[in-house]
Short mmCIF file of C-alpha atoms in Angstrom, two decimals:
data_model
loop_
_atom_site.label_atom_id
_atom_site.label_comp_id
_atom_site.label_asym_id
_atom_site.label_seq_id
_atom_site.Cartn_x
_atom_site.Cartn_y
_atom_site.Cartn_z
CA MET A 1 0.00 0.00 0.00
CA SER A 2 1.60 3.27 -1.09
CA LYS A 3 2.17 6.27 1.14
CA PRO A 4 2.04 9.94 0.19
CA PRO A 5 5.43 11.47 -0.71
CA PRO A 6 7.31 13.27 2.08
CA ALA A 7 6.02 16.74 2.84
CA THR A 8 8.15 19.63 1.65
CA PRO A 9 9.38 22.13 4.26
CA ALA A 10 7.48 24.96 2.59
CA GLU A 11 4.19 23.14 2.99
CA PHE A 12 4.51 22.98 6.74
CA ASP A 13 6.59 26.03 7.70
CA SER A 14 3.48 27.63 9.17
CA LEU A 15 3.01 24.68 11.53
CA LEU A 16 6.36 25.30 13.21
CA PRO A 17 6.89 27.52 16.25
CA GLU A 18 8.17 30.98 15.43
CA THR A 19 10.59 31.11 18.35
CA HIS A 20 12.72 28.67 20.30
CA MET A 21 12.56 28.35 24.07
CA GLU A 22 14.15 26.24 26.77
CA ARG A 23 12.24 22.97 26.54
CA ARG A 24 12.66 22.03 30.18
CA ALA A 25 10.68 25.08 31.29
CA PHE A 26 7.60 23.75 29.52
CA VAL A 27 7.73 20.03 30.26
CA ALA A 28 5.26 20.16 33.16
CA THR A 29 2.85 22.41 31.26
CA LEU A 30 2.94 20.19 28.17
CA ALA A 31 2.34 17.03 30.17
CA ALA A 32 -0.58 18.53 32.05
CA ALA A 33 -2.27 19.94 28.96
CA GLY A 34 -1.50 17.07 26.60
CA PHE A 35 0.47 19.21 24.17
CA ALA A 36 3.11 17.60 21.99
CA ALA A 37 6.62 18.99 22.31
CA ALA A 38 6.38 19.82 18.61
CA VAL A 39 4.10 22.78 19.37
CA LEU A 40 6.56 24.59 21.63
CA PRO A 41 6.42 27.38 22.63
CA VAL A 42 2.94 27.28 24.14
CA GLN A 43 1.70 30.87 24.36
CA ALA A 44 0.34 31.06 27.88
CA GLY A 45 -0.68 34.69 27.42
CA THR A 46 -3.32 33.90 24.81
CA LEU A 47 -4.30 30.37 25.83
CA ILE A 48 -8.04 30.28 26.52
CA HIS A 49 -9.46 28.06 29.25
CA THR A 50 -13.19 27.44 29.32
CA GLY A 51 -14.56 26.03 32.54
CA ASP A 52 -16.78 22.97 32.81
CA GLU A 53 -19.33 24.49 35.19
CA GLY A 54 -22.79 23.33 34.15
CA LEU A 55 -21.35 20.74 31.80
CA ASP A 56 -21.18 16.99 31.63
CA SER A 57 -17.69 16.32 30.24
CA GLY A 58 -14.88 13.81 30.30
CA ASP A 59 -13.06 11.01 28.54
CA LEU A 60 -14.62 7.98 26.94
CA SER A 61 -13.59 4.91 25.00
CA LEU A 62 -15.47 3.41 22.07
CA PRO A 63 -15.01 -0.09 20.64
CA VAL A 64 -14.03 0.20 16.97
CA SER A 65 -12.16 -1.90 14.46
CA GLY A 66 -8.61 -2.26 15.69
CA GLY A 67 -9.15 -1.36 19.33
CA GLU A 68 -10.70 1.15 21.69
CA LEU A 69 -11.09 4.69 20.34
CA PRO A 70 -10.33 7.31 23.03
CA ALA A 71 -12.34 10.53 22.87
CA TYR A 72 -13.29 13.59 24.88
CA PHE A 73 -16.84 14.91 25.12
CA ALA A 74 -18.66 17.88 26.58
CA ALA A 75 -22.38 18.66 26.76
CA PRO A 76 -24.80 20.75 28.82
CA ALA A 77 -25.48 18.95 32.09
CA ALA A 78 -29.15 19.93 32.11
CA ARG A 79 -31.67 20.02 29.29
CA ALA A 80 -35.41 20.05 28.95
CA ALA A 81 -37.21 16.73 29.22
CA ARG A 82 -37.35 14.84 25.94
CA SER A 83 -35.16 17.42 24.18
CA ARG A 84 -32.22 16.15 22.14
CA LEU A 85 -28.96 18.03 21.72
CA PRO A 86 -27.41 19.00 18.40
CA VAL A 87 -24.13 17.11 17.92
CA VAL A 88 -20.79 18.50 16.75
CA LEU A 89 -17.87 16.20 15.92
CA VAL A 90 -14.63 18.09 16.62
CA VAL A 91 -11.64 16.93 14.57
CA GLN A 92 -8.14 17.46 15.86
CA GLU A 93 -5.06 19.00 14.32
CA ILE A 94 -2.04 16.75 13.79
CA PHE A 95 -1.17 17.19 17.48
CA GLY A 96 -4.07 15.15 18.85
CA VAL A 97 -6.85 15.91 21.31
CA HIS A 98 -4.93 18.24 23.61
CA ALA A 99 -6.09 21.08 25.88
CA HIS A 100 -7.12 23.40 23.05
CA ILE A 101 -9.31 20.85 21.27
CA ARG A 102 -10.91 19.91 24.59
CA ASP A 103 -11.53 23.58 25.26
CA VAL A 104 -13.26 23.91 21.88
CA CYS A 105 -15.57 21.08 22.96
CA ARG A 106 -16.42 22.89 26.18
CA ARG A 107 -17.06 26.16 24.32
CA LEU A 108 -19.50 24.34 22.07
CA ALA A 109 -21.15 22.63 25.04
CA HIS A 110 -21.78 26.00 26.67
CA LEU A 111 -23.57 26.96 23.44
CA GLY A 112 -25.89 23.95 23.80
CA TYR A 113 -24.10 21.31 21.71
CA LEU A 114 -22.95 17.80 22.52
CA ALA A 115 -19.36 17.92 21.26
CA VAL A 116 -17.12 14.86 20.74
CA ALA A 117 -13.42 14.90 19.84
CA PRO A 118 -11.91 11.48 19.06
CA GLU A 119 -8.20 10.60 19.09
CA LEU A 120 -8.10 9.59 15.44
CA PHE A 121 -4.43 8.54 15.43
CA PHE A 122 -4.66 6.07 18.30
CA ARG A 123 -3.78 3.06 16.13
CA GLN A 124 -0.81 4.75 14.45
CA GLY A 125 0.84 6.48 17.40
CA ASP A 126 0.77 9.32 19.92
CA PRO A 127 1.87 12.76 18.63
CA ARG A 128 2.73 13.76 22.20
CA THR A 129 5.75 11.45 22.11
CA LEU A 130 7.35 13.25 19.15
CA ASP A 131 9.17 16.56 19.30
CA ASN A 132 8.94 17.79 15.71
CA VAL A 133 6.24 18.29 13.10
CA GLY A 134 8.04 16.32 10.40
CA ALA A 135 8.14 13.19 12.56
CA ILE A 136 4.45 13.47 13.39
CA LEU A 137 3.58 13.84 9.72
CA GLN A 138 5.73 11.00 8.45
CA GLU A 139 5.52 8.49 11.31
CA ILE A 140 1.85 8.96 12.22
CA VAL A 141 -0.27 11.10 9.90
CA ALA A 142 1.01 9.53 6.69
CA ASN A 143 -0.17 6.13 7.94
CA VAL A 144 -3.76 7.12 8.78
CA PRO A 145 -6.30 5.94 6.16
CA ASP A 146 -9.10 8.36 5.35
CA ALA A 147 -11.57 5.47 5.31
CA GLN A 148 -10.62 4.57 8.88
CA VAL A 149 -11.18 8.17 9.99
CA MET A 150 -14.64 8.22 8.41
CA THR A 151 -15.78 5.10 10.24
CA ASP A 152 -14.32 6.31 13.55
CA LEU A 153 -16.29 9.55 13.20
CA ASP A 154 -19.41 7.52 12.43
CA ALA A 155 -18.84 5.60 15.67
CA CYS A 156 -18.61 8.89 17.60
CA ALA A 157 -21.83 10.14 16.02
CA ASP A 158 -23.61 6.91 16.96
CA TRP A 159 -22.33 7.21 20.54
CA ALA A 160 -23.61 10.80 20.70
CA PHE A 161 -27.04 9.82 19.41
CA ALA A 162 -27.28 7.07 22.02
CA ARG A 163 -26.36 9.59 24.71
CA GLY A 164 -29.09 12.07 23.86
CA GLY A 165 -27.80 13.68 20.69
CA ASP A 166 -30.19 14.47 17.86
CA PRO A 167 -29.57 12.37 14.70
CA GLU A 168 -31.32 15.09 12.70
CA ARG A 169 -28.84 17.75 13.85
CA LEU A 170 -25.34 16.46 13.21
CA ALA A 171 -22.45 18.83 12.40
CA ILE A 172 -18.67 18.65 12.19
CA THR A 173 -15.79 21.09 12.58
CA GLY A 174 -12.06 20.54 12.31
CA PHE A 175 -8.77 22.38 12.36
CA CYS A 176 -5.78 22.03 9.99
CA TRP A 177 -5.65 18.24 9.35
CA GLY A 178 -9.15 18.15 10.78
CA GLY A 179 -10.26 20.86 8.35
CA ARG A 180 -9.50 18.58 5.43
CA ILE A 181 -11.33 15.76 7.19
CA THR A 182 -14.36 18.02 7.65
CA TRP A 183 -14.79 18.38 3.87
CA LEU A 184 -14.32 14.64 3.34
CA TYR A 185 -16.81 13.72 6.04
CA ALA A 186 -19.38 16.02 4.45
CA ALA A 187 -19.09 13.85 1.35
CA HIS A 188 -19.16 10.64 3.39
CA ASN A 189 -22.15 10.93 5.73
CA PRO A 190 -25.59 11.63 4.21
CA ALA A 191 -26.96 12.45 7.68
CA LEU A 192 -24.63 15.41 8.17
CA LYS A 193 -26.30 18.82 8.21
CA ALA A 194 -23.35 21.25 8.34
CA GLY A 195 -19.58 21.50 8.50
CA VAL A 196 -17.02 24.18 9.31
CA ALA A 197 -13.47 23.59 8.07
CA TRP A 198 -10.72 25.71 9.60
CA TYR A 199 -7.74 26.03 7.20
CA GLY A 200 -7.89 22.42 6.03
CA ARG A 201 -5.84 21.30 3.07
CA LEU A 202 -7.85 21.29 -0.16
CA ASP A 203 -5.56 19.44 -2.57
CA GLY A 204 -2.37 17.43 -2.54
CA PRO A 205 -0.74 14.10 -3.41
CA ARG A 206 -3.07 11.11 -3.63
CA SER A 207 -2.35 7.62 -2.37
CA ALA A 208 -4.10 4.41 -1.36
CA LEU A 209 -4.63 5.89 2.12
CA THR A 210 -5.63 9.37 0.94
CA PRO A 211 -7.26 8.76 -2.45
CA GLN A 212 -9.21 12.04 -2.57
CA HIS A 213 -8.97 15.59 -1.35
CA PRO A 214 -11.72 18.17 -0.78
CA VAL A 215 -11.43 19.55 -4.32
CA ASP A 216 -12.26 16.05 -5.62
CA VAL A 217 -15.48 15.74 -3.58
CA ALA A 218 -16.90 19.26 -3.99
CA ALA A 219 -19.77 17.89 -6.08
CA ALA A 220 -20.50 15.08 -3.62
CA LEU A 221 -21.07 17.03 -0.39
CA HIS A 222 -24.18 15.97 1.53
CA ALA A 223 -24.08 19.10 3.69
CA PRO A 224 -22.91 22.69 3.21
CA VAL A 225 -19.46 23.48 4.53
CA LEU A 226 -18.11 26.84 5.65
CA GLY A 227 -14.38 27.06 4.95
CA LEU A 228 -12.31 29.49 7.03
CA TYR A 229 -8.92 30.10 5.41
CA ALA A 230 -5.83 32.28 5.79
CA GLY A 231 -4.36 34.56 3.15
CA GLN A 232 -0.83 34.09 4.55
CA ASP A 233 -1.00 30.31 4.91
CA GLN A 234 2.32 28.88 3.70
CA GLY A 235 0.89 25.38 3.41
CA ILE A 236 -2.38 26.06 1.55
CA PRO A 237 -1.90 28.17 -1.60
CA LEU A 238 -4.62 30.66 -2.44
CA ALA A 239 -4.69 28.98 -5.84
CA ASP A 240 -6.10 25.89 -4.09
CA VAL A 241 -8.76 28.03 -2.43
CA THR A 242 -9.68 29.51 -5.80
CA ALA A 243 -9.88 26.03 -7.34
CA MET A 244 -12.11 24.81 -4.49
CA ARG A 245 -14.41 27.79 -4.86
CA GLY A 246 -14.69 27.06 -8.56
CA ALA A 247 -15.48 23.40 -7.93
CA LEU A 248 -18.16 24.32 -5.39
CA GLN A 249 -19.71 26.86 -7.73
CA GLN A 250 -19.76 24.40 -10.61
CA ALA A 251 -21.46 21.85 -8.35
CA GLY A 252 -24.09 24.36 -7.24
CA SER A 253 -23.04 23.80 -3.63
CA ALA A 254 -24.35 25.91 -0.77
CA SER A 255 -20.86 25.79 0.73
CA THR A 256 -18.75 28.91 0.94
CA ILE A 257 -15.18 29.92 1.79
CA VAL A 258 -14.02 32.96 3.75
CA VAL A 259 -10.39 34.07 3.50
CA TYR A 260 -8.75 36.29 6.12
CA PRO A 261 -6.13 38.11 4.02
CA ASP A 262 -3.59 38.89 6.74
CA ALA A 263 -3.93 35.76 8.86
CA PRO A 264 -1.44 32.86 8.96
CA HIS A 265 -2.22 29.18 9.18
CA ALA A 266 -3.67 28.10 12.56
CA PHE A 267 -5.01 31.55 13.37
CA HIS A 268 -7.60 30.00 15.72
CA ALA A 269 -5.00 28.09 17.78
CA ASP A 270 -4.83 30.33 20.84
CA TYR A 271 -1.97 28.33 22.33
CA ARG A 272 0.42 29.04 19.43
CA PRO A 273 2.23 32.11 18.07
CA SER A 274 0.04 31.91 14.95
CA TYR A 275 -3.07 32.95 16.93
CA ARG A 276 -4.88 36.02 15.64
CA LYS A 277 -7.58 37.11 18.07
CA ASP A 278 -9.73 39.16 15.67
CA GLU A 279 -9.83 36.54 12.92
CA ALA A 280 -10.34 33.71 15.42
CA GLU A 281 -13.28 35.46 17.05
CA ASP A 282 -14.82 36.39 13.71
CA GLY A 283 -14.50 32.80 12.53
CA TRP A 284 -16.11 31.53 15.73
CA ARG A 285 -19.06 33.89 15.23
CA ARG A 286 -19.42 32.74 11.65
CA MET A 287 -19.34 29.10 12.77
CA GLN A 288 -22.10 29.71 15.30
CA ALA A 289 -24.25 31.42 12.68
CA TRP A 290 -23.59 28.60 10.19
CA PHE A 291 -24.63 25.91 12.65
CA ALA A 292 -27.68 27.90 13.74
CA ALA A 293 -28.78 28.29 10.12
CA HIS A 294 -28.34 24.65 9.15
CA LEU A 295 -29.12 22.74 12.34
CA GLY A 296 -32.21 24.68 13.33
#
């Protein structure tokens, strides 16, 4: 089974930290928050922490092909009798389900959603054990089949429905690697009602494990997707964004793409130097409006 060719440095420059710091000073923080050493330095000054007051949240494990799928969930602790919660699947970056992704789940739960974030690399390895982006990409990400990711997300959706989630109000959002997965899942699951993809790759090399990219499935989306992209993203050329917009238009899709001209890749990641508060907050507002419009 073939693997995608090695990533070029230019494609992933924007994933790397912009400064270098003494690693030892951050070991305890990284361990506590679940961050991989590859994301150093963690920007404590902008890191957002959302409390779990009024929430039902925690870790879970789901039986899937190949083992037990770890995941984190958050939902409102109280709801009206017989009411069912809208469900949002939250898809990780390449760094796994760390403190930031868990915080995103809690933010969504405070808005009334049942949010679930699965550890989609659990069979291939733990990004927290690796100290550079290249190793994570080549040793873990390159070995993750898209088809496996789709079925794992299906398992999370089924778990959410069994726990009080509404099968008629299923959405997905993802960041970076998870942004690409968001587009693919919108073409995979006919029950999906909406997606929001944050700076997910739109095109690239194809292989047995990654046979299609978002630009290939633009005409097959079951649900409208809002794409949130960065004008200064070194890994996702604006030409790819233009091509995706053209494919969506040709397909008559209700999906749309917003580009923040001055933002870099990972502008929503409040724990990294790439964080841009204005663009992140605007994107979050747009996501809320998108879900409200399509989930009812």
